[in-house]
Amino acid sequence: MTLRNGHEFLAIPGPTNVPDAVLNAMHRPAVEIYTGPLVETTLTCLEDLKRLFGTSTGRSYIYAANGHGAWEAALTNVLSRGDKVLVLGTGRFPTLWGEMGTFIGVEVEELTFGFRQAVDPAAVEARLKADAAGQIKAVLMVQVDTASGVVNDVAAVGRAIAAAGHGTLFMVDAIASLATMPFEMDAWGIDVAVTGSQKGLMTPPGLGFVAAGPRALAAHRSAGLRTAYWDWTKRDGPVHYQKYCGTPPEHLLFGLRQAIDMLFEEGLDAVFERHRLLAEATRRAVGVWAEGGALSFNVLDPAARANSITAVRVEGADPQALRSYCTEVCGVTLGEGIGELLGHGVRIAHMGHVNAAMMLGTLAVVETALGALGIAHGKGGVQAAIDFLAAAVPPADVRPAEESPLRRVQGS
Ligand SMILES: *Cc1c(COP(=O)(O)O)cnc(C)c1O
């Protein structure tokens, strides 16, 4: 017996749900790649990516690549073999970015904050002050670590770097956070920012994005690790084809154009607030379930829990059984625990194209699964999520009833 027939919900932290409008925008014939509408799509997407990254002084780049490609683009464009970078470890992803650096000959030092805590800016400041010789060429961090569910205070780390008076470049992974929460490249002193298409940007996987500020572009001129495919200088050339170092990923670009239009139409502040509310509703539910003892938040400090993904520890029960029940019986797919949470947790994504129905449905399915599997949990998690949303979103924000299309049709 299953209850699976119907719309399947994907609640994994990437790839995220692709809106129908984005899918439809990609459903069109291939087009010419040197002139015509694709050129305009590229130029407007590059401009709008700068706005999303919060930079007016930087340049943006689009790669036919996933987030790992964007990571490599960031490293190779500004560093040389033997350069040292400082990785701020807060889960899994900063470490993986660092490993990519090791592979290409960069010396990596990790300042680790464990799997359950955010970066401590004071520790970064102290480490940089101790580097009087200026050996550290770049600091690498992520805004939201998708493995641990931690959100780091990027602005505070930017201030710590400034306070240390150190000339390091500041490189930030916003792959699981851009378009889900504020990101201000210029204001926060970020030199290189990276993201991908398939998380907050609601587009299928396959596009990697990088923004480079003036200091990064200056470092680029003498960087020794540059390669033809990732190279910013080559991509800055006047020919459209050069911007992709070959054939543009045109259908993904049409999808991206539509997705960005949707984000701007909703308004970025409204997008961030929607994420905050749906994340908080999720946290209210998890908080109640945790009273049963088997479930707990991976991130210890409530203020360091991300608005795009919640990582839940599961002890004394099988998280895989929980995920299986949700998927096989109910048609809701949760994220698997990774890193320290592999086999010890699940991840609930609330990122990108999600609304109250999808999140409340997802939470209700999790609570159903906890009951069916006999996993100890506090009852009423979903009710707590509902109560939170009902109090947080007043009816004044809702479109007046007389504007309802149904009413117009009914002539009432
Ligand atoms: C998903 C993710 C990545 C990796 O992106 P891919 O597209 O899978 O290569 C890197 N960093 C963070 C924070 C992510 O969430």
Short mmCIF file of N, CA and C in Angstrom, two decimals, residues 182-329:
data_model
loop_
_atom_site.label_atom_id
_atom_site.label_comp_id
_atom_site.label_asym_id
_atom_site.label_seq_id
_atom_site.Cartn_x
_atom_site.Cartn_y
_atom_site.Cartn_z
N PRO A 182 20.17 37.35 2.09
CA PRO A 182 20.99 38.43 1.55
C PRO A 182 22.43 37.99 1.25
N PHE A 183 22.98 38.55 0.21
CA PHE A 183 24.39 38.35 -0.14
C PHE A 183 24.86 39.67 -0.75
N GLU A 184 25.90 40.25 -0.16
CA GLU A 184 26.35 41.58 -0.57
C GLU A 184 27.85 41.57 -0.81
N MET A 185 28.20 41.18 -2.00
CA MET A 185 29.61 41.03 -2.34
C MET A 185 30.44 42.30 -2.07
N ASP A 186 30.00 43.42 -2.60
CA ASP A 186 30.79 44.65 -2.44
C ASP A 186 30.80 45.11 -0.98
N ALA A 187 29.63 45.12 -0.36
CA ALA A 187 29.52 45.66 1.00
C ALA A 187 30.25 44.79 2.02
N TRP A 188 30.38 43.50 1.74
CA TRP A 188 31.00 42.60 2.70
C TRP A 188 32.48 42.33 2.40
N GLY A 189 33.01 43.01 1.40
CA GLY A 189 34.44 42.88 1.11
C GLY A 189 34.82 41.57 0.45
N ILE A 190 33.91 40.99 -0.32
CA ILE A 190 34.17 39.71 -0.98
C ILE A 190 34.83 39.96 -2.34
N ASP A 191 35.88 39.17 -2.61
CA ASP A 191 36.60 39.33 -3.88
C ASP A 191 36.11 38.36 -4.94
N VAL A 192 35.78 37.14 -4.53
CA VAL A 192 35.26 36.16 -5.49
C VAL A 192 34.07 35.45 -4.85
N ALA A 193 32.98 35.37 -5.60
CA ALA A 193 31.79 34.67 -5.11
C ALA A 193 31.39 33.63 -6.15
N VAL A 194 30.92 32.48 -5.68
CA VAL A 194 30.52 31.43 -6.63
C VAL A 194 29.13 30.91 -6.26
N THR A 195 28.40 30.49 -7.29
CA THR A 195 27.14 29.79 -7.05
C THR A 195 26.84 28.89 -8.24
N GLY A 196 25.72 28.18 -8.12
CA GLY A 196 25.30 27.26 -9.19
C GLY A 196 23.84 27.47 -9.50
N SER A 197 23.37 26.87 -10.57
CA SER A 197 22.01 27.13 -11.05
C SER A 197 20.93 26.40 -10.28
N GLN A 198 21.29 25.27 -9.64
CA GLN A 198 20.25 24.31 -9.24
C GLN A 198 19.78 24.37 -7.80
N LYS A 199 20.04 25.48 -7.12
CA LYS A 199 19.58 25.55 -5.73
C LYS A 199 18.62 26.73 -5.61
N GLY A 200 19.03 27.83 -5.00
CA GLY A 200 18.11 28.96 -4.89
C GLY A 200 17.68 29.51 -6.25
N LEU A 201 18.47 29.27 -7.27
CA LEU A 201 18.16 29.86 -8.59
C LEU A 201 17.19 29.01 -9.41
N MET A 202 16.71 27.89 -8.87
CA MET A 202 15.54 27.19 -9.42
C MET A 202 15.68 26.72 -10.87
N THR A 203 16.90 26.54 -11.31
CA THR A 203 17.18 26.17 -12.70
C THR A 203 17.83 24.78 -12.68
N PRO A 204 17.68 23.97 -13.71
CA PRO A 204 18.33 22.66 -13.67
C PRO A 204 19.84 22.77 -13.44
N PRO A 205 20.47 21.73 -12.91
CA PRO A 205 21.92 21.74 -12.74
C PRO A 205 22.63 21.88 -14.08
N GLY A 206 23.82 22.45 -14.04
CA GLY A 206 24.59 22.54 -15.27
C GLY A 206 25.19 23.91 -15.54
N LEU A 207 24.82 24.91 -14.71
CA LEU A 207 25.45 26.23 -14.86
C LEU A 207 26.16 26.59 -13.56
N GLY A 208 27.41 27.04 -13.69
CA GLY A 208 28.16 27.55 -12.55
C GLY A 208 28.39 29.04 -12.77
N PHE A 209 28.32 29.82 -11.69
CA PHE A 209 28.46 31.28 -11.81
C PHE A 209 29.56 31.77 -10.88
N VAL A 210 30.34 32.72 -11.37
CA VAL A 210 31.39 33.31 -10.55
C VAL A 210 31.33 34.82 -10.72
N ALA A 211 31.50 35.54 -9.64
CA ALA A 211 31.66 36.99 -9.72
C ALA A 211 33.03 37.34 -9.16
N ALA A 212 33.72 38.23 -9.84
CA ALA A 212 35.07 38.62 -9.44
C ALA A 212 35.12 40.13 -9.24
N GLY A 213 35.59 40.53 -8.08
CA GLY A 213 35.73 41.96 -7.78
C GLY A 213 37.07 42.49 -8.27
N PRO A 214 37.28 43.81 -8.13
CA PRO A 214 38.50 44.44 -8.66
C PRO A 214 39.81 43.83 -8.14
N ARG A 215 39.87 43.47 -6.87
CA ARG A 215 41.12 42.90 -6.34
C ARG A 215 41.37 41.51 -6.93
N ALA A 216 40.30 40.76 -7.15
CA ALA A 216 40.44 39.44 -7.76
C ALA A 216 40.89 39.59 -9.21
N LEU A 217 40.33 40.56 -9.90
CA LEU A 217 40.70 40.77 -11.31
C LEU A 217 42.16 41.21 -11.41
N ALA A 218 42.63 41.94 -10.40
CA ALA A 218 44.05 42.33 -10.39
C ALA A 218 44.94 41.11 -10.14
N ALA A 219 44.54 40.26 -9.19
CA ALA A 219 45.31 39.05 -8.89
C ALA A 219 45.32 38.11 -10.10
N HIS A 220 44.25 38.13 -10.82
CA HIS A 220 44.10 37.27 -12.01
C HIS A 220 45.23 37.49 -13.02
N ARG A 221 45.68 38.73 -13.13
CA ARG A 221 46.67 39.05 -14.17
C ARG A 221 47.94 38.24 -14.00
N SER A 222 48.30 37.93 -12.76
CA SER A 222 49.56 37.19 -12.57
C SER A 222 49.32 35.78 -12.03
N ALA A 223 48.07 35.32 -12.06
CA ALA A 223 47.78 33.97 -11.54
C ALA A 223 48.40 32.90 -12.43
N GLY A 224 49.04 31.92 -11.79
CA GLY A 224 49.76 30.91 -12.56
C GLY A 224 48.94 29.68 -12.89
N LEU A 225 47.77 29.54 -12.27
CA LEU A 225 46.98 28.31 -12.47
C LEU A 225 45.92 28.45 -13.56
N ARG A 226 45.96 29.57 -14.27
CA ARG A 226 44.93 29.81 -15.29
C ARG A 226 44.94 28.73 -16.36
N THR A 227 43.76 28.30 -16.75
CA THR A 227 43.63 27.37 -17.88
C THR A 227 42.60 27.94 -18.84
N ALA A 228 42.67 27.48 -20.09
CA ALA A 228 41.88 28.12 -21.16
C ALA A 228 40.38 28.11 -20.87
N TYR A 229 39.88 26.98 -20.35
CA TYR A 229 38.42 26.89 -20.22
C TYR A 229 37.87 27.86 -19.18
N TRP A 230 38.55 27.96 -18.04
CA TRP A 230 37.99 28.78 -16.97
C TRP A 230 38.37 30.25 -17.08
N ASP A 231 39.32 30.57 -17.93
CA ASP A 231 40.00 31.86 -17.89
C ASP A 231 39.08 33.07 -18.09
N TRP A 232 39.13 33.99 -17.13
CA TRP A 232 38.28 35.19 -17.19
C TRP A 232 38.65 36.08 -18.37
N THR A 233 39.95 36.28 -18.61
CA THR A 233 40.36 37.17 -19.69
C THR A 233 39.80 36.71 -21.03
N LYS A 234 39.89 35.40 -21.27
CA LYS A 234 39.34 34.87 -22.53
C LYS A 234 37.85 35.11 -22.61
N ARG A 235 37.18 34.94 -21.48
CA ARG A 235 35.72 35.09 -21.48
C ARG A 235 35.27 36.54 -21.54
N ASP A 236 36.18 37.45 -21.22
CA ASP A 236 35.85 38.87 -21.33
C ASP A 236 35.88 39.34 -22.79
N GLY A 237 36.33 38.49 -23.69
CA GLY A 237 36.44 38.88 -25.10
C GLY A 237 35.10 39.28 -25.69
N PRO A 238 35.14 39.97 -26.84
CA PRO A 238 33.93 40.57 -27.41
C PRO A 238 32.98 39.56 -28.08
N VAL A 239 33.49 38.41 -28.46
CA VAL A 239 32.64 37.46 -29.21
C VAL A 239 31.79 36.64 -28.24
N HIS A 240 30.52 36.53 -28.53
CA HIS A 240 29.59 35.82 -27.64
C HIS A 240 30.06 34.40 -27.33
N TYR A 241 30.52 33.72 -28.37
CA TYR A 241 31.00 32.34 -28.25
C TYR A 241 32.12 32.22 -27.20
N GLN A 242 32.95 33.27 -27.11
CA GLN A 242 34.07 33.26 -26.14
C GLN A 242 33.58 33.25 -24.70
N LYS A 243 32.40 33.82 -24.46
CA LYS A 243 31.91 33.93 -23.09
C LYS A 243 31.67 32.57 -22.47
N TYR A 244 31.57 31.55 -23.33
CA TYR A 244 31.35 30.19 -22.84
C TYR A 244 32.51 29.27 -23.23
N CYS A 245 33.56 29.84 -23.83
CA CYS A 245 34.67 29.04 -24.34
C CYS A 245 34.10 27.90 -25.20
N GLY A 246 33.13 28.23 -26.04
CA GLY A 246 32.52 27.22 -26.90
C GLY A 246 31.01 27.40 -26.95
N THR A 247 30.32 26.38 -27.37
CA THR A 247 28.87 26.46 -27.53
C THR A 247 28.18 26.80 -26.22
N PRO A 248 27.36 27.83 -26.22
CA PRO A 248 26.66 28.18 -24.98
C PRO A 248 25.62 27.11 -24.60
N PRO A 249 25.44 26.89 -23.28
CA PRO A 249 24.40 25.95 -22.82
C PRO A 249 23.03 26.62 -22.95
N GLU A 250 22.57 26.77 -24.19
CA GLU A 250 21.51 27.75 -24.46
C GLU A 250 20.18 27.46 -23.77
N HIS A 251 19.77 26.20 -23.70
CA HIS A 251 18.48 25.95 -23.05
C HIS A 251 18.51 26.24 -21.55
N LEU A 252 19.64 25.95 -20.95
CA LEU A 252 19.77 26.30 -19.53
C LEU A 252 19.74 27.81 -19.35
N LEU A 253 20.29 28.53 -20.30
CA LEU A 253 20.27 29.99 -20.21
C LEU A 253 18.85 30.52 -20.35
N PHE A 254 18.06 29.92 -21.23
CA PHE A 254 16.66 30.36 -21.34
C PHE A 254 15.92 30.07 -20.03
N GLY A 255 16.24 28.95 -19.42
CA GLY A 255 15.63 28.63 -18.13
C GLY A 255 16.06 29.62 -17.06
N LEU A 256 17.35 29.91 -17.03
CA LEU A 256 17.89 30.85 -16.04
C LEU A 256 17.24 32.23 -16.18
N ARG A 257 17.10 32.68 -17.44
CA ARG A 257 16.49 34.00 -17.68
C ARG A 257 15.10 34.06 -17.02
N GLN A 258 14.33 32.99 -17.23
CA GLN A 258 12.98 32.94 -16.68
C GLN A 258 13.03 32.90 -15.15
N ALA A 259 13.94 32.12 -14.61
CA ALA A 259 14.03 31.99 -13.15
C ALA A 259 14.38 33.33 -12.51
N ILE A 260 15.34 34.03 -13.12
CA ILE A 260 15.73 35.34 -12.55
C ILE A 260 14.56 36.31 -12.66
N ASP A 261 13.84 36.27 -13.78
CA ASP A 261 12.66 37.15 -13.92
C ASP A 261 11.67 36.87 -12.78
N MET A 262 11.48 35.60 -12.47
CA MET A 262 10.53 35.25 -11.41
C MET A 262 11.00 35.76 -10.06
N LEU A 263 12.31 35.66 -9.80
CA LEU A 263 12.85 36.15 -8.53
C LEU A 263 12.66 37.66 -8.40
N PHE A 264 12.96 38.38 -9.49
CA PHE A 264 12.83 39.85 -9.43
C PHE A 264 11.37 40.25 -9.34
N GLU A 265 10.50 39.47 -9.98
CA GLU A 265 9.09 39.81 -9.92
C GLU A 265 8.55 39.64 -8.50
N GLU A 266 8.94 38.56 -7.85
CA GLU A 266 8.53 38.36 -6.45
C GLU A 266 9.17 39.43 -5.57
N GLY A 267 10.36 39.85 -5.95
CA GLY A 267 11.13 40.82 -5.16
C GLY A 267 12.09 40.07 -4.26
N LEU A 268 13.38 40.43 -4.31
CA LEU A 268 14.36 39.64 -3.55
C LEU A 268 14.06 39.65 -2.05
N ASP A 269 13.61 40.79 -1.53
CA ASP A 269 13.32 40.82 -0.09
C ASP A 269 12.18 39.86 0.25
N ALA A 270 11.19 39.79 -0.64
CA ALA A 270 10.08 38.86 -0.41
C ALA A 270 10.55 37.41 -0.53
N VAL A 271 11.47 37.18 -1.45
CA VAL A 271 12.03 35.83 -1.62
C VAL A 271 12.75 35.41 -0.33
N PHE A 272 13.56 36.33 0.20
CA PHE A 272 14.32 36.01 1.43
C PHE A 272 13.35 35.77 2.60
N GLU A 273 12.32 36.60 2.67
CA GLU A 273 11.37 36.48 3.78
C GLU A 273 10.58 35.16 3.67
N ARG A 274 10.21 34.79 2.44
CA ARG A 274 9.53 33.49 2.25
C ARG A 274 10.44 32.35 2.74
N HIS A 275 11.71 32.42 2.40
CA HIS A 275 12.63 31.38 2.88
C HIS A 275 12.72 31.37 4.40
N ARG A 276 12.80 32.58 4.98
CA ARG A 276 12.92 32.64 6.44
C ARG A 276 11.69 32.03 7.11
N LEU A 277 10.53 32.36 6.60
CA LEU A 277 9.29 31.87 7.22
C LEU A 277 9.15 30.35 7.07
N LEU A 278 9.42 29.84 5.88
CA LEU A 278 9.27 28.40 5.68
C LEU A 278 10.35 27.63 6.45
N ALA A 279 11.53 28.23 6.57
CA ALA A 279 12.59 27.59 7.36
C ALA A 279 12.20 27.57 8.83
N GLU A 280 11.67 28.69 9.30
CA GLU A 280 11.30 28.76 10.72
C GLU A 280 10.15 27.79 11.01
N ALA A 281 9.21 27.67 10.09
CA ALA A 281 8.13 26.70 10.28
C ALA A 281 8.72 25.29 10.41
N THR A 282 9.70 24.99 9.58
CA THR A 282 10.37 23.68 9.64
C THR A 282 11.05 23.50 10.99
N ARG A 283 11.74 24.56 11.43
CA ARG A 283 12.44 24.46 12.73
C ARG A 283 11.45 24.30 13.89
N ARG A 284 10.28 24.94 13.78
CA ARG A 284 9.29 24.75 14.85
C ARG A 284 8.87 23.29 14.92
N ALA A 285 8.66 22.67 13.76
CA ALA A 285 8.25 21.26 13.74
C ALA A 285 9.37 20.38 14.30
N VAL A 286 10.58 20.61 13.83
CA VAL A 286 11.70 19.78 14.30
C VAL A 286 11.89 19.95 15.80
N GLY A 287 11.71 21.18 16.28
CA GLY A 287 11.86 21.45 17.71
C GLY A 287 10.90 20.62 18.54
N VAL A 288 9.66 20.48 18.07
CA VAL A 288 8.68 19.67 18.79
C VAL A 288 9.04 18.19 18.69
N TRP A 289 9.39 17.73 17.49
CA TRP A 289 9.76 16.31 17.34
C TRP A 289 10.94 15.96 18.25
N ALA A 290 11.86 16.91 18.39
CA ALA A 290 13.08 16.65 19.17
C ALA A 290 12.77 16.34 20.63
N GLU A 291 11.61 16.77 21.11
CA GLU A 291 11.26 16.48 22.51
C GLU A 291 11.18 14.99 22.78
N GLY A 292 11.00 14.17 21.72
CA GLY A 292 10.95 12.72 21.90
C GLY A 292 12.32 12.08 22.12
N GLY A 293 13.39 12.83 21.85
CA GLY A 293 14.73 12.32 22.15
C GLY A 293 15.50 11.73 20.97
N ALA A 294 14.82 11.26 19.93
CA ALA A 294 15.53 10.61 18.83
C ALA A 294 16.05 11.61 17.80
N LEU A 295 15.36 12.71 17.68
CA LEU A 295 15.73 13.71 16.67
C LEU A 295 16.32 14.94 17.36
N SER A 296 17.27 15.59 16.66
CA SER A 296 17.79 16.85 17.20
C SER A 296 18.35 17.68 16.05
N PHE A 297 18.50 18.97 16.31
CA PHE A 297 19.12 19.84 15.31
C PHE A 297 20.61 19.55 15.24
N ASN A 298 21.14 19.48 14.01
CA ASN A 298 22.59 19.33 13.93
C ASN A 298 23.29 20.61 14.39
N VAL A 299 22.78 21.77 13.98
CA VAL A 299 23.43 23.03 14.34
C VAL A 299 22.99 23.44 15.74
N LEU A 300 23.97 23.64 16.61
CA LEU A 300 23.67 23.85 18.03
C LEU A 300 23.07 25.23 18.31
N ASP A 301 23.66 26.26 17.73
CA ASP A 301 23.18 27.62 17.98
C ASP A 301 21.99 27.92 17.05
N PRO A 302 20.81 28.19 17.62
CA PRO A 302 19.64 28.46 16.76
C PRO A 302 19.91 29.56 15.73
N ALA A 303 20.73 30.54 16.09
CA ALA A 303 20.99 31.65 15.17
C ALA A 303 21.84 31.22 13.98
N ALA A 304 22.46 30.05 14.07
CA ALA A 304 23.34 29.59 12.98
C ALA A 304 22.67 28.52 12.11
N ARG A 305 21.35 28.42 12.22
CA ARG A 305 20.61 27.46 11.38
C ARG A 305 20.16 28.15 10.10
N ALA A 306 20.46 27.53 8.99
CA ALA A 306 20.25 28.17 7.68
C ALA A 306 18.78 28.23 7.30
N ASN A 307 18.46 29.20 6.46
CA ASN A 307 17.10 29.33 5.96
C ASN A 307 16.88 28.55 4.66
N SER A 308 17.87 27.83 4.21
CA SER A 308 17.69 27.04 2.98
C SER A 308 17.63 25.54 3.24
N ILE A 309 18.23 25.09 4.35
CA ILE A 309 18.24 23.66 4.64
C ILE A 309 18.34 23.43 6.14
N THR A 310 17.60 22.45 6.64
CA THR A 310 17.70 22.08 8.05
C THR A 310 18.26 20.66 8.14
N ALA A 311 19.37 20.52 8.84
CA ALA A 311 19.98 19.20 9.02
C ALA A 311 19.52 18.64 10.37
N VAL A 312 18.96 17.44 10.33
CA VAL A 312 18.37 16.83 11.53
C VAL A 312 19.14 15.56 11.88
N ARG A 313 19.58 15.48 13.09
CA ARG A 313 20.25 14.26 13.57
C ARG A 313 19.19 13.25 13.99
N VAL A 314 19.45 11.99 13.70
CA VAL A 314 18.53 10.91 14.08
C VAL A 314 19.35 9.89 14.87
N GLU A 315 19.00 9.70 16.14
CA GLU A 315 19.76 8.75 16.96
C GLU A 315 18.86 7.64 17.45
N GLY A 316 19.40 6.43 17.48
CA GLY A 316 18.62 5.29 17.96
C GLY A 316 17.53 4.88 16.99
N ALA A 317 17.59 5.36 15.78
CA ALA A 317 16.63 4.98 14.74
C ALA A 317 17.35 5.10 13.40
N ASP A 318 16.78 4.48 12.39
CA ASP A 318 17.46 4.44 11.10
C ASP A 318 16.96 5.58 10.20
N PRO A 319 17.82 6.57 9.94
CA PRO A 319 17.36 7.68 9.09
C PRO A 319 16.99 7.23 7.68
N GLN A 320 17.62 6.14 7.26
CA GLN A 320 17.32 5.63 5.92
C GLN A 320 15.89 5.11 5.85
N ALA A 321 15.45 4.47 6.94
CA ALA A 321 14.07 3.97 6.99
C ALA A 321 13.09 5.14 6.94
N LEU A 322 13.47 6.22 7.62
CA LEU A 322 12.63 7.42 7.61
C LEU A 322 12.52 7.98 6.20
N ARG A 323 13.65 8.10 5.54
CA ARG A 323 13.64 8.62 4.17
C ARG A 323 12.85 7.70 3.25
N SER A 324 13.05 6.39 3.41
CA SER A 324 12.36 5.44 2.53
C SER A 324 10.85 5.55 2.68
N TYR A 325 10.40 5.63 3.93
CA TYR A 325 8.95 5.73 4.14
C TYR A 325 8.42 6.99 3.45
N CYS A 326 9.13 8.09 3.66
CA CYS A 326 8.67 9.36 3.07
C CYS A 326 8.59 9.25 1.54
N THR A 327 9.61 8.65 0.94
CA THR A 327 9.63 8.56 -0.53
C THR A 327 8.70 7.49 -1.05
N GLU A 328 8.89 6.26 -0.55
CA GLU A 328 8.20 5.12 -1.16
C GLU A 328 6.70 5.13 -0.83
N VAL A 329 6.38 5.53 0.36
CA VAL A 329 4.97 5.48 0.75
C VAL A 329 4.26 6.80 0.45
#
